[in-house]
mmCIF file of C-alpha atoms in Angstrom:
data_model
loop_
_atom_site.group_PDB
_atom_site.id
_atom_site.type_symbol
_atom_site.label_atom_id
_atom_site.label_comp_id
_atom_site.label_asym_id
_atom_site.label_seq_id
_atom_site.Cartn_x
_atom_site.Cartn_y
_atom_site.Cartn_z
ATOM 1 C CA MET H 346 31.801 -86.497 33.680
ATOM 2 C CA GLY H 347 29.343 -89.264 34.489
ATOM 3 C CA LYS H 348 29.024 -91.522 37.505
ATOM 4 C CA THR H 349 30.127 -95.136 37.457
ATOM 5 C CA SER H 350 26.568 -96.285 36.810
ATOM 6 C CA ASP H 351 26.413 -93.875 33.820
ATOM 7 C CA LEU H 352 29.499 -95.264 32.036
ATOM 8 C CA THR H 353 28.791 -96.548 28.566
ATOM 9 C CA ALA H 354 29.994 -99.897 27.288
ATOM 10 C CA VAL H 355 32.577 -98.064 25.145
ATOM 11 C CA GLN H 356 33.923 -96.119 28.126
ATOM 12 C CA LYS H 357 34.179 -99.296 30.211
ATOM 13 C CA THR H 358 36.106 -100.997 27.367
ATOM 14 C CA ILE H 359 38.519 -98.040 27.111
ATOM 15 C CA ILE H 360 39.084 -98.074 30.884
ATOM 16 C CA ASP H 361 39.770 -101.836 30.928
ATOM 17 C CA THR H 362 42.160 -101.629 27.947
ATOM 18 C CA LEU H 363 44.180 -98.689 29.243
ATOM 19 C CA HIS H 364 44.305 -100.172 32.737
ATOM 20 C CA LYS H 365 45.848 -103.354 31.344
ATOM 21 C CA GLU H 366 48.422 -101.215 29.530
ATOM 22 C CA GLY H 367 49.437 -99.725 32.869
ATOM 23 C CA LYS H 368 48.123 -96.228 32.285
ATOM 24 C CA THR H 369 47.380 -94.042 35.290
ATOM 25 C CA GLN H 370 43.788 -93.370 36.354
ATOM 26 C CA LYS H 371 44.216 -89.687 35.498
ATOM 27 C CA VAL H 372 45.215 -90.513 31.911
ATOM 28 C CA ILE H 373 42.449 -93.138 31.613
ATOM 29 C CA ALA H 374 39.827 -90.638 32.831
ATOM 30 C CA LYS H 375 40.949 -88.112 30.222
ATOM 31 C CA GLU H 376 40.871 -90.651 27.395
ATOM 32 C CA ALA H 377 37.510 -92.157 28.458
ATOM 33 C CA GLY H 378 35.892 -88.787 29.076
ATOM 34 C CA CYS H 379 34.768 -89.443 32.641
ATOM 35 C CA SER H 380 35.812 -88.568 36.169
ATOM 36 C CA GLN H 381 38.816 -90.153 37.829
ATOM 37 C CA SER H 382 36.619 -91.437 40.663
ATOM 38 C CA SER H 383 34.440 -93.274 38.134
ATOM 39 C CA VAL H 384 37.552 -94.925 36.712
ATOM 40 C CA SER H 385 38.713 -95.921 40.187
ATOM 41 C CA LYS H 386 35.352 -97.418 41.155
ATOM 42 C CA HIS H 387 35.074 -99.340 37.900
ATOM 43 C CA ILE H 388 38.583 -100.797 38.232
ATOM 44 C CA ASN H 389 37.960 -101.808 41.850
ATOM 45 C CA ARG H 390 34.654 -103.367 40.903
ATOM 46 C CA GLN H 391 36.332 -105.395 38.201
ATOM 47 C CA ALA H 392 39.217 -106.480 40.410
ATOM 48 C CA LYS H 393 39.327 -110.224 40.970
ATOM 49 C CA GLY H 394 41.475 -112.722 42.789
ATOM 50 C CA ARG H 395 42.297 -110.510 45.761
ATOM 51 C CA LYS H 396 43.221 -112.412 48.884
ATOM 52 C CA LYS H 397 40.694 -112.195 51.699
ATOM 53 C CA CYS H 398 41.740 -110.692 54.977
ATOM 54 C CA GLY H 399 41.343 -112.394 58.311
ATOM 55 C CA ARG H 400 41.830 -115.853 59.671
ATOM 56 C CA LYS H 401 41.001 -118.821 57.477
ATOM 57 C CA LYS H 402 37.764 -120.634 58.354
ATOM 58 C CA CYS H 403 38.287 -123.840 60.304
ATOM 59 C CA THR H 404 35.212 -125.558 58.863
ATOM 60 C CA SER H 405 34.210 -126.370 55.318
ATOM 61 C CA SER H 406 30.821 -126.051 53.663
ATOM 62 C CA ARG H 407 30.378 -129.776 54.143
ATOM 63 C CA ASP H 408 31.084 -129.437 57.873
ATOM 64 C CA ASN H 409 28.506 -126.654 58.096
ATOM 65 C CA ARG H 410 25.891 -128.782 56.357
ATOM 66 C CA THR H 411 26.599 -131.561 58.843
ATOM 67 C CA LEU H 412 26.029 -129.134 61.723
ATOM 68 C CA GLN H 413 22.788 -127.892 60.226
ATOM 69 C CA ARG H 414 21.562 -131.467 59.796
ATOM 70 C CA ILE H 415 22.386 -132.286 63.431
ATOM 71 C CA VAL H 416 20.512 -129.231 64.726
ATOM 72 C CA THR H 417 17.522 -129.850 62.476
ATOM 73 C CA THR H 418 17.338 -133.522 63.462
ATOM 74 C CA ASN H 419 17.795 -132.879 67.198
ATOM 75 C CA PRO H 420 16.366 -129.396 67.888
ATOM 76 C CA PHE H 421 15.971 -130.027 71.634
ATOM 77 C CA LYS H 422 19.664 -130.738 72.280
ATOM 78 C CA ASN H 423 21.752 -128.056 73.966
ATOM 79 C CA VAL H 424 24.905 -126.533 72.441
ATOM 80 C CA GLY H 425 27.204 -128.878 74.354
ATOM 81 C CA GLU H 426 25.441 -131.986 73.070
ATOM 82 C CA ILE H 427 25.327 -130.672 69.505
ATOM 83 C CA HIS H 428 29.018 -129.722 69.658
ATOM 84 C CA LYS H 429 29.928 -133.193 70.945
ATOM 85 C CA GLU H 430 28.014 -134.909 68.140
ATOM 86 C CA TRP H 431 29.483 -132.573 65.526
ATOM 87 C CA THR H 432 33.091 -133.100 66.622
ATOM 88 C CA ALA H 433 32.430 -136.855 66.790
ATOM 89 C CA ALA H 434 31.754 -136.638 63.048
ATOM 90 C CA GLY H 435 35.379 -135.563 62.512
ATOM 91 C CA VAL H 436 35.039 -131.774 62.691
ATOM 92 C CA SER H 437 37.665 -129.796 64.583
ATOM 93 C CA ALA H 438 35.936 -126.744 66.057
ATOM 94 C CA SER H 439 35.425 -125.129 69.427
ATOM 95 C CA ARG H 440 32.123 -124.865 71.263
ATOM 96 C CA THR H 441 32.156 -121.111 70.626
ATOM 97 C CA THR H 442 32.473 -121.743 66.890
ATOM 98 C CA THR H 443 29.574 -124.184 67.081
ATOM 99 C CA ARG H 444 27.348 -121.619 68.770
ATOM 100 C CA ARG H 445 28.407 -118.871 66.337
ATOM 101 C CA LEU H 446 27.733 -120.981 63.251
ATOM 102 C CA MET H 447 24.330 -122.025 64.614
ATOM 103 C CA LYS H 448 23.496 -118.357 65.086
ATOM 104 C CA ASP H 449 24.735 -117.546 61.572
ATOM 105 C CA MET H 450 22.450 -120.284 60.252
ATOM 106 C CA GLY H 451 19.485 -118.559 61.859
ATOM 107 C CA PHE H 452 19.001 -120.864 64.846
ATOM 108 C CA ARG H 453 17.937 -119.196 68.132
ATOM 109 C CA CYS H 454 17.420 -120.781 71.534
ATOM 110 C CA ARG H 455 13.781 -120.236 72.480
ATOM 111 C CA ILE H 456 11.156 -121.690 74.796
ATOM 112 C CA PRO H 457 9.229 -124.254 72.689
ATOM 113 C CA CYS H 458 5.566 -123.709 71.974
ATOM 114 C CA VAL H 459 3.247 -126.309 73.464
ATOM 115 C CA LYS H 460 0.619 -127.853 71.256
ATOM 116 C CA PRO H 461 -1.935 -130.567 72.087
ATOM 117 C CA LEU H 462 -1.261 -134.112 70.946
ATOM 118 C CA LEU H 463 -4.146 -135.152 68.729
ATOM 119 C CA ASN H 464 -4.994 -138.572 67.377
ATOM 120 C CA LYS H 465 -6.494 -139.168 63.947
ATOM 121 C CA LYS H 466 -10.074 -139.269 65.240
ATOM 122 C CA GLN H 467 -9.687 -135.978 67.116
ATOM 123 C CA ARG H 468 -8.174 -134.254 64.081
ATOM 124 C CA LYS H 469 -11.076 -135.448 61.968
ATOM 125 C CA LYS H 470 -13.612 -134.064 64.446
ATOM 126 C CA ARG H 471 -11.750 -130.753 64.695
ATOM 127 C CA LEU H 472 -11.791 -130.416 60.919
ATOM 128 C CA ALA H 473 -15.519 -131.184 60.725
ATOM 129 C CA TRP H 474 -16.207 -128.679 63.515
ATOM 130 C CA ALA H 475 -14.164 -125.971 61.789
ATOM 131 C CA LYS H 476 -15.946 -126.511 58.467
ATOM 132 C CA ASP H 477 -19.274 -126.230 60.272
ATOM 133 C CA LYS H 478 -18.248 -122.901 61.859
ATOM 134 C CA LYS H 479 -16.330 -121.387 58.930
ATOM 135 C CA ASP H 480 -19.197 -119.082 57.940
ATOM 136 C CA TRP H 481 -19.778 -117.666 61.410
ATOM 137 C CA THR H 482 -19.467 -113.892 61.543
ATOM 138 C CA ASP H 483 -17.822 -111.709 64.192
ATOM 139 C CA ALA H 484 -21.302 -110.839 65.436
ATOM 140 C CA GLU H 485 -22.071 -114.523 66.039
ATOM 141 C CA TRP H 486 -18.780 -115.123 67.853
ATOM 142 C CA SER H 487 -19.394 -112.051 70.004
ATOM 143 C CA LYS H 488 -22.419 -113.860 71.458
ATOM 144 C CA VAL H 489 -20.182 -116.660 72.791
ATOM 145 C CA MET H 490 -18.832 -116.573 76.338
ATOM 146 C CA PHE H 491 -15.527 -118.453 76.408
ATOM 147 C CA SER H 492 -14.384 -120.099 79.632
ATOM 148 C CA ASP H 493 -11.455 -122.127 80.915
ATOM 149 C CA GLU H 494 -9.363 -123.010 83.960
ATOM 150 C CA SER H 495 -5.681 -122.207 84.298
ATOM 151 C CA LYS H 496 -2.986 -122.984 86.856
ATOM 152 C CA PHE H 497 -0.780 -120.242 88.275
ATOM 153 C CA CYS H 498 2.415 -120.985 90.227
ATOM 154 C CA ILE H 499 4.614 -118.730 92.334
ATOM 155 C CA SER H 500 7.605 -120.047 90.370
ATOM 156 C CA PHE H 501 7.358 -120.121 86.581
ATOM 157 C CA GLY H 502 10.541 -122.186 86.130
ATOM 158 C CA ASN H 503 12.834 -121.368 83.212
ATOM 159 C CA GLN H 504 10.334 -118.900 81.787
ATOM 160 C CA GLY H 505 11.096 -116.418 84.580
ATOM 161 C CA PRO H 506 13.141 -113.237 84.115
ATOM 162 C CA ARG H 507 16.939 -112.999 83.981
ATOM 163 C CA VAL H 508 18.899 -110.646 86.195
ATOM 164 C CA TRP H 509 21.620 -108.067 85.485
ATOM 165 C CA ARG H 510 24.347 -108.300 88.143
ATOM 166 C CA LYS H 511 28.018 -107.553 88.702
ATOM 167 C CA SER H 512 30.772 -109.993 89.617
ATOM 168 C CA GLY H 513 30.442 -111.125 93.222
ATOM 169 C CA GLU H 514 26.703 -110.352 93.477
ATOM 170 C CA ALA H 515 25.484 -113.888 92.866
ATOM 171 C CA GLN H 516 24.424 -114.317 96.509
ATOM 172 C CA ASN H 517 23.034 -110.819 96.882
ATOM 173 C CA PRO H 518 19.330 -111.177 97.915
ATOM 174 C CA ARG H 519 18.473 -108.452 95.421
ATOM 175 C CA CYS H 520 19.750 -110.669 92.605
ATOM 176 C CA MET H 521 18.221 -113.963 93.745
ATOM 177 C CA ARG H 522 14.878 -115.591 93.069
ATOM 178 C CA SER H 523 13.057 -117.587 95.722
ATOM 179 C CA SER H 524 12.741 -121.279 94.949
ATOM 180 C CA VAL H 525 10.815 -124.005 96.723
ATOM 181 C CA LYS H 526 10.515 -127.722 95.976
ATOM 182 C CA PHE H 527 6.736 -127.639 95.696
ATOM 183 C CA PRO H 528 5.805 -124.045 94.830
ATOM 184 C CA PRO H 529 2.340 -122.881 95.937
ATOM 185 C CA SER H 530 -0.119 -122.735 93.089
ATOM 186 C CA VAL H 531 -3.738 -121.859 92.489
ATOM 187 C CA MET H 532 -6.265 -123.040 89.928
ATOM 188 C CA VAL H 533 -8.392 -120.268 88.463
ATOM 189 C CA TRP H 534 -11.620 -120.318 86.457
ATOM 190 C CA GLY H 535 -12.411 -117.352 84.240
ATOM 191 C CA ALA H 536 -14.679 -116.274 81.402
ATOM 192 C CA MET H 537 -14.529 -113.671 78.636
ATOM 193 C CA SER H 538 -16.501 -112.301 75.725
ATOM 194 C CA SER H 539 -15.992 -109.522 73.221
ATOM 195 C CA ALA H 540 -17.308 -107.123 75.881
ATOM 196 C CA GLY H 541 -14.621 -107.937 78.453
ATOM 197 C CA VAL H 542 -13.896 -110.376 81.258
ATOM 198 C CA GLY H 543 -16.021 -111.748 84.069
ATOM 199 C CA PRO H 544 -15.132 -112.343 87.738
ATOM 200 C CA LEU H 545 -12.459 -114.919 88.586
ATOM 201 C CA CYS H 546 -13.085 -117.999 90.687
ATOM 202 C CA PHE H 547 -10.216 -119.543 92.659
ATOM 203 C CA LEU H 548 -10.836 -123.273 92.914
ATOM 204 C CA ARG H 549 -10.009 -124.739 96.311
ATOM 205 C CA SER H 550 -10.477 -128.419 95.530
ATOM 206 C CA ARG H 551 -10.470 -130.856 92.692
ATOM 207 C CA VAL H 552 -13.164 -129.912 90.201
ATOM 208 C CA ASN H 553 -15.921 -132.495 89.935
ATOM 209 C CA ALA H 554 -19.418 -132.002 88.520
ATOM 210 C CA ALA H 555 -20.831 -130.631 91.786
ATOM 211 C CA VAL H 556 -17.985 -128.130 92.282
ATOM 212 C CA TYR H 557 -18.214 -127.011 88.669
ATOM 213 C CA GLN H 558 -21.941 -126.393 88.937
ATOM 214 C CA GLU H 559 -21.270 -124.202 91.981
ATOM 215 C CA VAL H 560 -18.819 -122.210 89.854
ATOM 216 C CA LEU H 561 -21.449 -121.833 87.151
ATOM 217 C CA GLU H 562 -24.057 -120.731 89.649
ATOM 218 C CA HIS H 563 -21.978 -118.184 91.555
ATOM 219 C CA PHE H 564 -19.533 -116.937 88.895
ATOM 220 C CA MET H 565 -20.711 -117.761 85.387
ATOM 221 C CA LEU H 566 -24.232 -116.373 85.824
ATOM 222 C CA PRO H 567 -22.959 -113.070 87.298
ATOM 223 C CA ALA H 568 -20.452 -112.880 84.442
ATOM 224 C CA ALA H 569 -23.278 -113.348 81.943
ATOM 225 C CA ASP H 570 -25.291 -110.531 83.578
ATOM 226 C CA GLN H 571 -22.197 -108.301 83.503
ATOM 227 C CA LEU H 572 -21.222 -109.016 79.899
ATOM 228 C CA TYR H 573 -24.586 -109.580 78.178
ATOM 229 C CA GLY H 574 -27.301 -108.155 80.416
ATOM 230 C CA ASP H 575 -30.635 -109.503 79.164
ATOM 231 C CA ALA H 576 -29.251 -110.493 75.749
ATOM 232 C CA ASP H 577 -28.954 -114.129 74.700
ATOM 233 C CA PHE H 578 -25.552 -115.813 74.665
ATOM 234 C CA THR H 579 -23.952 -119.205 74.123
ATOM 235 C CA PHE H 580 -21.577 -120.710 76.659
ATOM 236 C CA GLN H 581 -18.312 -122.367 75.649
ATOM 237 C CA GLN H 582 -16.452 -124.965 77.694
ATOM 238 C CA ASP H 583 -14.008 -127.772 76.942
ATOM 239 C CA LEU H 584 -14.781 -131.472 77.338
ATOM 240 C CA ALA H 585 -13.373 -131.991 80.832
ATOM 241 C CA PRO H 586 -15.246 -134.721 82.758
ATOM 242 C CA ALA H 587 -16.885 -132.201 85.110
ATOM 243 C CA HIS H 588 -18.049 -130.154 82.117
ATOM 244 C CA SER H 589 -19.503 -133.039 80.140
ATOM 245 C CA ALA H 590 -21.171 -134.802 83.086
ATOM 246 C CA LYS H 591 -24.892 -135.547 82.753
ATOM 247 C CA THR H 592 -25.745 -133.487 85.814
ATOM 248 C CA THR H 593 -23.900 -130.502 84.324
ATOM 249 C CA SER H 594 -25.813 -130.873 81.055
ATOM 250 C CA THR H 595 -29.029 -130.951 83.082
ATOM 251 C CA TRP H 596 -27.958 -127.767 84.879
ATOM 252 C CA PHE H 597 -27.571 -125.915 81.577
ATOM 253 C CA LYS H 598 -30.956 -127.158 80.342
ATOM 254 C CA ASP H 599 -32.674 -126.107 83.562
ATOM 255 C CA HIS H 600 -31.189 -122.607 83.230
ATOM 256 C CA GLY H 601 -31.940 -122.358 79.515
ATOM 257 C CA ILE H 602 -28.322 -121.731 78.523
ATOM 258 C CA PRO H 603 -27.161 -123.177 75.172
ATOM 259 C CA VAL H 604 -23.676 -124.726 75.148
ATOM 260 C CA LEU H 605 -21.409 -124.470 72.124
ATOM 261 C CA ASP H 606 -20.288 -127.827 70.793
ATOM 262 C CA TRP H 607 -16.514 -127.983 71.158
ATOM 263 C CA PRO H 608 -13.868 -130.379 69.758
ATOM 264 C CA ALA H 609 -11.767 -132.330 72.243
ATOM 265 C CA ASN H 610 -8.233 -131.253 73.140
ATOM 266 C CA SER H 611 -8.444 -127.916 71.327
ATOM 267 C CA PRO H 612 -7.023 -125.127 73.502
ATOM 268 C CA ASP H 613 -5.445 -123.552 70.414
ATOM 269 C CA ILE H 614 -8.915 -122.543 69.185
ATOM 270 C CA ASN H 615 -10.005 -120.994 72.481
ATOM 271 C CA PRO H 616 -9.116 -117.262 72.670
ATOM 272 C CA ILE H 617 -9.183 -117.268 76.480
ATOM 273 C CA GLU H 618 -5.979 -119.336 76.359
ATOM 274 C CA ASN H 619 -4.283 -116.299 74.821
ATOM 275 C CA LEU H 620 -5.775 -114.166 77.580
ATOM 276 C CA TRP H 621 -4.233 -116.426 80.251
ATOM 277 C CA GLY H 622 -0.936 -116.039 78.419
ATOM 278 C CA ILE H 623 -1.210 -112.243 78.548
ATOM 279 C CA VAL H 624 -1.889 -112.347 82.292
ATOM 280 C CA LYS H 625 1.064 -114.658 82.993
ATOM 281 C CA ARG H 626 3.464 -112.575 80.916
ATOM 282 C CA ARG H 627 2.433 -109.452 82.802
ATOM 283 C CA MET H 628 3.033 -111.300 86.062
ATOM 284 C CA GLN H 629 6.496 -112.584 85.233
ATOM 285 C CA TYR H 630 8.224 -109.841 87.205
ATOM 286 C CA ALA H 631 5.914 -110.097 90.224
ATOM 287 C CA ARG H 632 7.349 -111.819 93.299
ATOM 288 C CA PRO H 633 4.475 -113.109 95.476
ATOM 289 C CA ASN H 634 5.647 -114.904 98.629
ATOM 290 C CA ASN H 635 2.588 -117.069 99.222
ATOM 291 C CA ALA H 636 -0.676 -118.230 97.678
ATOM 292 C CA GLU H 637 -2.678 -115.251 98.964
ATOM 293 C CA GLU H 638 -0.248 -112.755 97.456
ATOM 294 C CA LEU H 639 -0.359 -114.761 94.228
ATOM 295 C CA LYS H 640 -4.163 -114.489 94.156
ATOM 296 C CA THR H 641 -3.961 -110.755 94.762
ATOM 297 C CA THR H 642 -1.525 -110.373 91.861
ATOM 298 C CA ILE H 643 -3.735 -112.445 89.559
ATOM 299 C CA ARG H 644 -6.832 -110.376 90.426
ATOM 300 C CA ALA H 645 -4.983 -107.106 89.860
ATOM 301 C CA THR H 646 -3.580 -108.255 86.518
ATOM 302 C CA TRP H 647 -6.928 -109.677 85.377
ATOM 303 C CA ALA H 648 -8.584 -106.335 86.170
ATOM 304 C CA LEU H 649 -6.232 -104.611 83.713
ATOM 305 C CA ILE H 650 -7.579 -106.622 80.764
ATOM 306 C CA THR H 651 -9.511 -104.209 78.545
ATOM 307 C CA PRO H 652 -12.623 -104.881 76.442
ATOM 308 C CA GLU H 653 -10.575 -103.893 73.380
ATOM 309 C CA GLN H 654 -8.135 -106.754 74.014
ATOM 310 C CA CYS H 655 -10.998 -109.206 74.402
ATOM 311 C CA HIS H 656 -12.675 -107.906 71.254
ATOM 312 C CA ARG H 657 -9.488 -108.400 69.229
ATOM 313 C CA LEU H 658 -9.169 -111.975 70.484
ATOM 314 C CA ILE H 659 -12.785 -112.758 69.594
ATOM 315 C CA GLU H 660 -12.227 -111.241 66.144
ATOM 316 C CA SER H 661 -9.459 -113.812 65.615
ATOM 317 C CA MET H 662 -11.942 -116.724 65.649
ATOM 318 C CA PRO H 663 -12.513 -116.768 61.850
ATOM 319 C CA ARG H 664 -8.724 -116.895 61.361
ATOM 320 C CA ARG H 665 -8.437 -119.721 63.882
ATOM 321 C CA ILE H 666 -11.148 -121.654 62.049
ATOM 322 C CA THR H 667 -9.369 -121.119 58.729
ATOM 323 C CA ALA H 668 -6.075 -122.278 60.254
ATOM 324 C CA VAL H 669 -7.669 -125.516 61.498
ATOM 325 C CA ILE H 670 -9.113 -126.204 58.054
ATOM 326 C CA GLU H 671 -5.793 -125.494 56.330
ATOM 327 C CA ALA H 672 -4.019 -127.758 58.836
ATOM 328 C CA LYS H 673 -6.668 -130.467 58.214
ATOM 329 C CA GLY H 674 -7.505 -130.625 61.892
ATOM 330 C CA ALA H 675 -3.926 -130.608 63.199
ATOM 331 C CA PRO H 676 -2.838 -128.185 65.973
ATOM 332 C CA THR H 677 -2.364 -124.582 64.840
ATOM 333 C CA LYS H 678 -0.045 -121.734 65.828
ATOM 334 C CA TYR H 679 -2.712 -120.117 67.987
#
């Protein structure tokens, strides 16, 4: 008495023949020399032309292809706009059906990634830079101190958290988020290496060459002592006007600090950008009421960054370089 998968071609032929003659499954099993359950499974597997249960679909395959083309062509439109365009093409379907079919097609509503807009010249320079650094080892990248500025706001807009609430609790203070027309914000300078992070600097004014050199003097140098001690290191910075000013270049020469050449408009290569992202994600449920509370939250969150996290980000540099080369200088996923 074999299983369905063990039936021989002869047994399957006997089952099919006797079934067409109207014999019962018990008789067929006896004649074929197998179990009755094997006969039943084989007959059901061979059954064709059975009517499908449930309501008939209101859209055809052609309608679905039209929807997929609309979504692919206009990925930033909302469901209402996509539904309107789809029905304008002659399709009769509800908005709920539109959303369901989009989900069945694999589309999900997500916050879009932001990538720098690069011109042809910038892509060419990025590619040349990546090829020049492709053979750098983890040990060489660990000697680089990465730096950057980032803006933090009390309100993070649509990227903030959602709230679980019951009917009638919409105006409950517990379920509401504070919103102001011009939310307080702070600009922060920070630095990192494979050994960890340095002290933060909260910038009070617009950063020009003089202000930036003060940041270097009072925050970058202490960070270098903290992260490298007496060991040599290379400093990384982007090509902001204050960073590339002649007086700033003179400052680095006077202090004997080498500066890593860096391609323009390339935040995707800088691992500290990922570190800012980690800090902001950890802060998404914080509710500071003013700029001072925001600074306190930033400091506390920054202090939780571990050397292991920084080391992993620095270790990603060879992969970032490879990604730039494969993209021929275009922006990468990092």
